[in-house]
XYZ file of C-alpha atoms in Angstrom:
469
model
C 57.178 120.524 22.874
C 56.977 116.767 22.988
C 58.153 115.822 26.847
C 60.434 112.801 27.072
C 59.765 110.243 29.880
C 62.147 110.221 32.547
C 63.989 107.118 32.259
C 65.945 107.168 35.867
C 64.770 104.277 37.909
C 62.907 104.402 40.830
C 63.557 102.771 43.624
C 61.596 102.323 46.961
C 63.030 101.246 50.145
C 60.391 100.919 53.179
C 58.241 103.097 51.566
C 61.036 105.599 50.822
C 61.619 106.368 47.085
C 64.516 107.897 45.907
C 66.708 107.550 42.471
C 70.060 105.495 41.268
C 71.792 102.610 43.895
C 70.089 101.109 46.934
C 71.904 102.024 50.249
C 72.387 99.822 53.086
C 69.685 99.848 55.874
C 71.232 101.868 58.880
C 68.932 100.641 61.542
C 69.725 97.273 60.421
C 73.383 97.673 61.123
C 72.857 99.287 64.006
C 71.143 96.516 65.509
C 73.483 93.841 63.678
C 76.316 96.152 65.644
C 74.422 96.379 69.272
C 74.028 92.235 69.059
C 77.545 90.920 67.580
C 79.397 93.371 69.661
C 78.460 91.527 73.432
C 78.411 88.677 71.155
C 81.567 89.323 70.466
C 83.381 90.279 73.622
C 81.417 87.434 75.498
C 83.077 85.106 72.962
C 86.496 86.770 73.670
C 86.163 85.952 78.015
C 85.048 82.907 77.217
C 88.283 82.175 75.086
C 90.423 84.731 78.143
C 88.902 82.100 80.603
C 89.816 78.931 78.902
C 93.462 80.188 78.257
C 93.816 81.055 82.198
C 92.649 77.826 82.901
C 94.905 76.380 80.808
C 98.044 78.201 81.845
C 97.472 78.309 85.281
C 97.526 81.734 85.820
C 94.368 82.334 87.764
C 95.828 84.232 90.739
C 97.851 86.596 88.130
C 94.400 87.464 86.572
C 92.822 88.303 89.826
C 91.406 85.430 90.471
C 93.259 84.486 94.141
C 94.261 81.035 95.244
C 92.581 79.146 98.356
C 95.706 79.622 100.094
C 96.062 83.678 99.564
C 92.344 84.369 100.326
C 92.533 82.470 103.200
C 95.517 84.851 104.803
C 94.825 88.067 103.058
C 92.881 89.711 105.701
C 89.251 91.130 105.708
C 88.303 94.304 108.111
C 85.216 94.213 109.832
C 83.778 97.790 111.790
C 82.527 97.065 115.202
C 79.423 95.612 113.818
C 81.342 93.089 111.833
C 80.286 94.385 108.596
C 82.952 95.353 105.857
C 84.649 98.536 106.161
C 83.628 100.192 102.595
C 86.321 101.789 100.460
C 88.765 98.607 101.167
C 89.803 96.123 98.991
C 87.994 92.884 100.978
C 89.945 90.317 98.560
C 90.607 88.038 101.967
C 88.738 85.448 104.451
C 90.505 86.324 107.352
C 88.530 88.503 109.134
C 89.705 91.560 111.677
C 87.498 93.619 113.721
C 88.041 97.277 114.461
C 88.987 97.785 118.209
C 90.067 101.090 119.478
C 92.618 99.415 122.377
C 95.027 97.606 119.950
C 93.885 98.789 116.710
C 92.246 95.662 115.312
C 91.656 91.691 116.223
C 91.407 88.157 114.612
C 87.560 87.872 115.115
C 87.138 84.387 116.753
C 85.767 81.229 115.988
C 86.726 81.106 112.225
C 88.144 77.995 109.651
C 89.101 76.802 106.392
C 90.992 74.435 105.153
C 94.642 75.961 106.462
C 94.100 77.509 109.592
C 91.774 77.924 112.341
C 91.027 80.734 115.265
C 89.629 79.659 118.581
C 86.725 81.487 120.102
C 89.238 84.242 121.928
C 91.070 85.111 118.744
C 94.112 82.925 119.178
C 95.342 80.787 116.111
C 94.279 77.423 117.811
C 91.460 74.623 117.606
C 91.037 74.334 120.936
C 89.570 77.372 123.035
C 91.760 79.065 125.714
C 89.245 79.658 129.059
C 90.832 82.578 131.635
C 90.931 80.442 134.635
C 94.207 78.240 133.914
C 94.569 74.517 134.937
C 96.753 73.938 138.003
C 99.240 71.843 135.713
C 99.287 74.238 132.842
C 102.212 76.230 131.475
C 101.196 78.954 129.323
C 103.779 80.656 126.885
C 102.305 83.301 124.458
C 103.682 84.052 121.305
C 103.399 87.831 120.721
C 104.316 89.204 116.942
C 103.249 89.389 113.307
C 102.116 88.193 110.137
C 105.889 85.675 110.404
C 104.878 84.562 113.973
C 101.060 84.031 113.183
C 102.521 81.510 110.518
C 101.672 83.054 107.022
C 100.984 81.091 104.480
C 101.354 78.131 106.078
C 99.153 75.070 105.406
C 97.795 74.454 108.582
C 98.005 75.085 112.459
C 100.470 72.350 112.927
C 103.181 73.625 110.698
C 103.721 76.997 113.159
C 106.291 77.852 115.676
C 104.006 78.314 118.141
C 102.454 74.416 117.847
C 106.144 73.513 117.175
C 107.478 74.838 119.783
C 104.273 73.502 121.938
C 105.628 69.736 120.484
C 109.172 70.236 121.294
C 108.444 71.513 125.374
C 106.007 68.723 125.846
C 108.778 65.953 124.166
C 111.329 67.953 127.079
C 109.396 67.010 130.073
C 108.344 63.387 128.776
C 112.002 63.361 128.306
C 112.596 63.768 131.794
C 110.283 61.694 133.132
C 111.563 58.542 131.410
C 115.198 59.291 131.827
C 115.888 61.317 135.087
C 119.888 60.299 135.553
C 120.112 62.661 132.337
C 119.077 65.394 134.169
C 120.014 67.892 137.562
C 118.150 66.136 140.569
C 115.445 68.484 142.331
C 117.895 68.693 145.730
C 121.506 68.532 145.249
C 124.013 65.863 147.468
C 125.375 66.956 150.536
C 129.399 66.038 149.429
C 130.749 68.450 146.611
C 132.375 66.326 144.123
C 128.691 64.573 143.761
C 127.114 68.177 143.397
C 129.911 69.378 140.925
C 129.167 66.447 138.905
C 125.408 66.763 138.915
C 125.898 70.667 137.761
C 127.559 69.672 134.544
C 123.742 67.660 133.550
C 121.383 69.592 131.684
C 118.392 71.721 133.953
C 115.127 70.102 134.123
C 112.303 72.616 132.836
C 109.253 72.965 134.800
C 106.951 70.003 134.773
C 103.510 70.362 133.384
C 101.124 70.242 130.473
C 102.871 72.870 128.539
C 100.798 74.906 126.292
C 102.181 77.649 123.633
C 99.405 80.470 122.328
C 99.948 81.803 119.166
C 98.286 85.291 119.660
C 100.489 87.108 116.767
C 98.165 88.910 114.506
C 98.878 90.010 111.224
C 100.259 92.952 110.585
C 100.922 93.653 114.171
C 103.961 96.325 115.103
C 105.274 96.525 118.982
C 102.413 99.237 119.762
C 99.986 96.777 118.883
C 101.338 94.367 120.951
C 101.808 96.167 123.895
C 98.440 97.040 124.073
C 97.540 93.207 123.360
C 99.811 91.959 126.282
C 98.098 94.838 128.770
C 94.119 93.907 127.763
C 94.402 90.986 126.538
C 96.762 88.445 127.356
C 97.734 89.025 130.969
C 93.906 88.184 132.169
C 95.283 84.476 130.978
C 98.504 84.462 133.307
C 100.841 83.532 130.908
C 104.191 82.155 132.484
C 106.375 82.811 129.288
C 105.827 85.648 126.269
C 107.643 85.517 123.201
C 107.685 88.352 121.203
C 109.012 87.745 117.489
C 108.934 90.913 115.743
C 110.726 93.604 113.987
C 109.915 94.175 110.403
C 106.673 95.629 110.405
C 108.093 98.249 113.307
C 110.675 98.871 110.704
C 108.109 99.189 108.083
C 105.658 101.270 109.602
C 106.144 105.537 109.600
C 107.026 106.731 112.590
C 104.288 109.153 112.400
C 101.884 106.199 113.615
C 102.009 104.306 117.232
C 100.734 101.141 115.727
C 98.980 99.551 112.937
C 95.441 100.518 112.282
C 92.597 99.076 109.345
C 93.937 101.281 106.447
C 92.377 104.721 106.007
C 90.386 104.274 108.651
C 90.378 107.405 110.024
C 90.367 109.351 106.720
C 86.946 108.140 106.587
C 85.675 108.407 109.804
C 86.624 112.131 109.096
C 85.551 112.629 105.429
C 82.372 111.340 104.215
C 83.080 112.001 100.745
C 86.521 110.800 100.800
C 84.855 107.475 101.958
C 82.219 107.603 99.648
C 85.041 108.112 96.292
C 86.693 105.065 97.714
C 83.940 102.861 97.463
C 82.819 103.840 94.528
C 86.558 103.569 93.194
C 86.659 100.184 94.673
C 83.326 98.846 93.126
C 84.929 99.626 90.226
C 87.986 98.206 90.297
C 86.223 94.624 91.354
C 84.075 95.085 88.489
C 87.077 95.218 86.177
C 88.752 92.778 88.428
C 85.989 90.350 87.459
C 86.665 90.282 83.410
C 89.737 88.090 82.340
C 89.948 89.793 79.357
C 90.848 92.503 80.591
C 92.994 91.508 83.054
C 94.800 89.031 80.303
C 95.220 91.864 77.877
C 97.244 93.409 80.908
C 98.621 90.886 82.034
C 100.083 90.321 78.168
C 100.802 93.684 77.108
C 102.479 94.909 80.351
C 103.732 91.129 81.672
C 103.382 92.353 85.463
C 105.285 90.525 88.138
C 103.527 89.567 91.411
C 103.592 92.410 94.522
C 106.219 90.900 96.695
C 105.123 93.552 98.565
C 101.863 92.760 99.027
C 102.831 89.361 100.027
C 105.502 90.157 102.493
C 103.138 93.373 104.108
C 99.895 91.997 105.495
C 98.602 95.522 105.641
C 99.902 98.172 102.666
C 97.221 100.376 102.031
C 99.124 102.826 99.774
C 100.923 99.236 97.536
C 104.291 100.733 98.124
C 106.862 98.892 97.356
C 108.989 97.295 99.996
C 111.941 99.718 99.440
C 109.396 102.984 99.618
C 107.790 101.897 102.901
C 111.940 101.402 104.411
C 112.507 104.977 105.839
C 113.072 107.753 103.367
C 116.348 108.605 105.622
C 118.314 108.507 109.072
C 115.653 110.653 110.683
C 112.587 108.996 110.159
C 114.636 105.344 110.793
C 115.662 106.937 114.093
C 111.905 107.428 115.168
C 111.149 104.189 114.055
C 113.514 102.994 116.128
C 112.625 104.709 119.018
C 109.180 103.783 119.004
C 110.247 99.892 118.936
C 112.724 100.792 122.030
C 110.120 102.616 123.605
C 107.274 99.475 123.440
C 109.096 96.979 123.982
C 110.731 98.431 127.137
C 107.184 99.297 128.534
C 106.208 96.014 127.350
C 109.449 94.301 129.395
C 108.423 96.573 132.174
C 104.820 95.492 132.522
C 105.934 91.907 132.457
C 108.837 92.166 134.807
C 106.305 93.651 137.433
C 104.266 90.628 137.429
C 106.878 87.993 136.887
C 106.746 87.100 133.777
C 110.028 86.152 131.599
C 110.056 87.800 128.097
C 112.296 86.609 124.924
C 112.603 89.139 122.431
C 113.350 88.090 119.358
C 113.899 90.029 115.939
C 112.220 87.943 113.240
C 113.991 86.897 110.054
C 114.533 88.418 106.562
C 115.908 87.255 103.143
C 118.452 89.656 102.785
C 120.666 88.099 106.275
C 121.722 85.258 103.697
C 124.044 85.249 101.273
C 123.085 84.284 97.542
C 124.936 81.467 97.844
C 122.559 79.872 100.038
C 119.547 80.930 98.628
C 117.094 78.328 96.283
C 116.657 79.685 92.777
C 113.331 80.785 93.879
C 114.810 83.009 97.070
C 117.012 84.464 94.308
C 113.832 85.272 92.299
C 113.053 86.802 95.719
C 115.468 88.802 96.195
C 116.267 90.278 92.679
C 112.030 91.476 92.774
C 112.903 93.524 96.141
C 115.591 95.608 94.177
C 118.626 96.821 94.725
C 117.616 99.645 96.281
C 115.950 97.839 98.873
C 119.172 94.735 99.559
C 120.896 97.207 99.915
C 119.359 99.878 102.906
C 117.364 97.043 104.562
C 120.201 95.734 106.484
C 121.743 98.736 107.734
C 118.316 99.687 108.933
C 117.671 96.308 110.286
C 120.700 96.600 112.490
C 119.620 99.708 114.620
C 116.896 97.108 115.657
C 119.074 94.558 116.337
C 121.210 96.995 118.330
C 117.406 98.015 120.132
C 117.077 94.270 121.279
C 120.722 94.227 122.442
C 120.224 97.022 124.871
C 117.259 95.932 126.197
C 118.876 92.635 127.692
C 121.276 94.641 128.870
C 118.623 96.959 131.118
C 117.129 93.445 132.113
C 119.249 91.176 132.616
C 117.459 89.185 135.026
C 113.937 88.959 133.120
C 114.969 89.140 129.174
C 116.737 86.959 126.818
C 117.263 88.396 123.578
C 117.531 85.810 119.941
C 118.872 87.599 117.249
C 117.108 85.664 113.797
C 118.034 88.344 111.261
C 121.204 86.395 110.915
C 120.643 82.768 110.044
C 123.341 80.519 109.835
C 123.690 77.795 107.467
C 122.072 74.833 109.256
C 118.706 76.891 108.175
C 116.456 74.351 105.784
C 116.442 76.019 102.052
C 114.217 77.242 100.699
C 113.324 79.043 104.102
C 111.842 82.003 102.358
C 108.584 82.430 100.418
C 108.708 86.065 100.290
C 111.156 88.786 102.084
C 109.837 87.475 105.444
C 107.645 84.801 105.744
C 109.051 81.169 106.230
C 108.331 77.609 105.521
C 107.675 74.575 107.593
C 110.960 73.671 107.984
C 112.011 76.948 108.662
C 109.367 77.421 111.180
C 110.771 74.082 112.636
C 114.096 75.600 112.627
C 112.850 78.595 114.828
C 111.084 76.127 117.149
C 114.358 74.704 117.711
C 116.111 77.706 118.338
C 113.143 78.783 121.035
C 112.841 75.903 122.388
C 116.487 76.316 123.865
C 116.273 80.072 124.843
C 113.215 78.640 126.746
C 115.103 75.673 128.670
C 117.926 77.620 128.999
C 116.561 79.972 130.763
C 116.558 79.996 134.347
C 113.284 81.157 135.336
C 111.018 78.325 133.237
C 113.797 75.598 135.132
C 113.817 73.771 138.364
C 116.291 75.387 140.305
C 117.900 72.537 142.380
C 118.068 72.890 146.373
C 121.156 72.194 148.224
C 120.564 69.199 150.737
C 121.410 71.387 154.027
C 118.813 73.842 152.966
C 116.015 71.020 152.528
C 114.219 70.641 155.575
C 117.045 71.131 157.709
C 114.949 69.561 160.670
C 115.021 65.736 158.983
């Protein structure tokens, strides 16, 4: 039988042959795949990058601002290396210390503040033995009375206040008829008359310390003011405080680098952090991915993390208040408990103490709040406007008590409530105040400080001065 030829093409493909239609080349598309997909996405942060740029919305994406770098803090172990496992996002740097839990390291600067070689936020350094004409005043306290977010040194209450004492006693230099005379007359109408002048504050070169740390609670403190600040005979302390007491659970004494002891205790706990937060940066680092989020979700900034210098957990404001009357009672009772040893300690070595309970947004009504205090507020939550004041009050009622069991050695300033000579906007988050409102504060120190009888020249009566002449 005769045998047709088989009239099916043939086809060969790299030395394949096989019948009908060509296929595509899989290992070509593979590699077309492997080189337009970076391609591809590298295209896409480019454009991610541009549009940031564009819109201004670096610190959204990640990316932080001079300004919140420079004040978001950075722990340090003993060794001054980074503690691993925790977000180090911050400039200012913190070393572990077992006494009061952790310290500014010293001798550190950028472009809006700047720590003096003992830790203190000052240029100038601060030596133990003090000048015979020197008049020390430490201010003791928190993120609010280290001057957060402020622009520079200058704009604090500490180097306002500092500006204000030194005006007072140039005051009374140039102008001593304003003032009560060093030794009263002999006759009583003349002394009666003299009374009714205003006290002249101790003369001297005065000089106000701004030793508040960030984050700090009253344990902290008290530890500070035993080890650390009495070696530099202070003649005033100031101790502006409050919220971060409030803030803290009760089932701590004071505030400590976050998780800390978790992984001094659990190798592999400390281990999954880091890893977790190599991660995380690593993400952090794309703007694509943090502008799909950004789009899709349309996140609003942590007030919390802004208001909280240390919130390891990123609760929000109203979750770290206390989850009922119980735990605010310890809270409470810790505060009462510090700041009465910390009275206590000062009292023995003759040192006056004002206490003062630092400010928050919720004191003010609406009405007298900027559009962007508003914005403030209505972030917090209701839940939070609503508890925060009841709880703040038990603190308040702390303060008012403690004057009471010292009369003699404390004077109490109660700045939860600000009345309506305060500058607006005073708030840039639930605590932490402008330059005007830090000005404002000054002011309000400054008196409590001249008005108070142990930092004033108590007149003599002329038959008890040198009753021989």
């Amino acid at each position: 039988m005769l045998k047709l030829p088989n009239r099916r093409k043939s086809y060969s493909y790299y030395g394949n042959s096989y019948y009908g239609k060509p296929k595509r080349q899989p290992k070509k598309l593979l590699l077309w795949l492997i080189i337009s997909v970076p391609v591809a996405i590298a295209s896409l942060e480019l454009l991610a990058r541009a549009y940031v740029g564009i819109m201004g919305k670096s610190e959204e994406m990640g990316s932080l601002s001079p300004l919140t770098k420079a004040y978001n803090l950075k722990f340090l172990t003993k060794s001054d290396k980074p503690v691993e496992g925790i977000d180090h996002l911050g400039s200012l740097a913190v070393k572990r210390s077992d006494a009061v839990g952790y310290q500014l390291v010293g001798n550190q600067k950028n472009q809006f503040l700047q720590i003096n070689q003992q830790g203190f936020r000052d240029k100038d350094a601060l030596p133990i033995a003090k000048p015979k004409n020197e008049i020390r005043i430490f201010i003791l306290g928190g993120s609010t009375a280290f001057g957060q977010w402020n622009q520079n040194n200058e704009q604090t209450i500490a180097a306002q206040l500092e500006t204000l004492l030194q005006q007072r006693v140039a005051q009374q230099k140039r102008n001593p008829d304003k003032y009560r005379p060093d030794v009263f007359p002999f006759f009583v109408p003349s002394r009666e008359k003299l009374v009714g002048l205003a006290p002249k504050i101790r003369e001297g070169q005065y000089r106000v310390i701004n030793a508040a740390v960030p984050g700090y609670t009253s344990g902290n403190q008290l530890a500070q003011l035993a080890l650390q600040i009495l070696p530099y005979q202070p003649d005033a302390i100031v101790v502006l405080d409050g919220y971060a007491d409030l803030m803290l659970p009760s089932s701590k004494t004071q505030q400590e680098i976050p998780h800390i002891d978790e992984f001094l205790g659990d190798a592999s706990a400390h281990l999954r952090a880091s890893i977790g937060q190599s991660v995380e940066q690593l993400s952090k680092s794309f703007y694509l991915i943090n502008t799909v989020n950004s789009l899709i979700f349309k996140s609003e900034p942590n007030i919390a993390q802004k208001s909280l210098a240390v919130n390891p957990d990123n609760k929000s404001l109203a979750q770290s208040l206390p989850s009922d009357e119980a735990e605010l009672n310890r809270r409470k009772e810790r505060y009462q408990e510090n700041q009465k040893q910390l009275i206590s300690l000062s009292t023995k070595v003759g040192i006056p103490v004002i206490l003062t309970l630092q400010p928050e947004i919720t004191s003010r009504p609406l009405e007298q709040l900027s559009s962007q205090e508003k914005a403030i507020r209505e972030q917090l939550g209701q839940d939070y406007t609503q508890k925060m004041p009841k709880a703040y009050e038990k603190f308040v009622q702390v303060n008012q008590q403690l004057a009471k069991t010292f009369p003699n050695n404390v004077k109490v300033l109660n700045l939860y409530q600000l009345d309506r000579n305060f500058p607006i906007p005073t708030f840039s988050d639930a605590i932490h105040l402008s330059d005007k409102a830090n000005a404002a504060i000054a002011q309000k120190l400054y008196q409590s400080i001249t008005n108070f009888e142990k930092m004033q020249i108590i007149p003599q009566n002329y038959y008890l001065k040198e009753p021989n002449k």
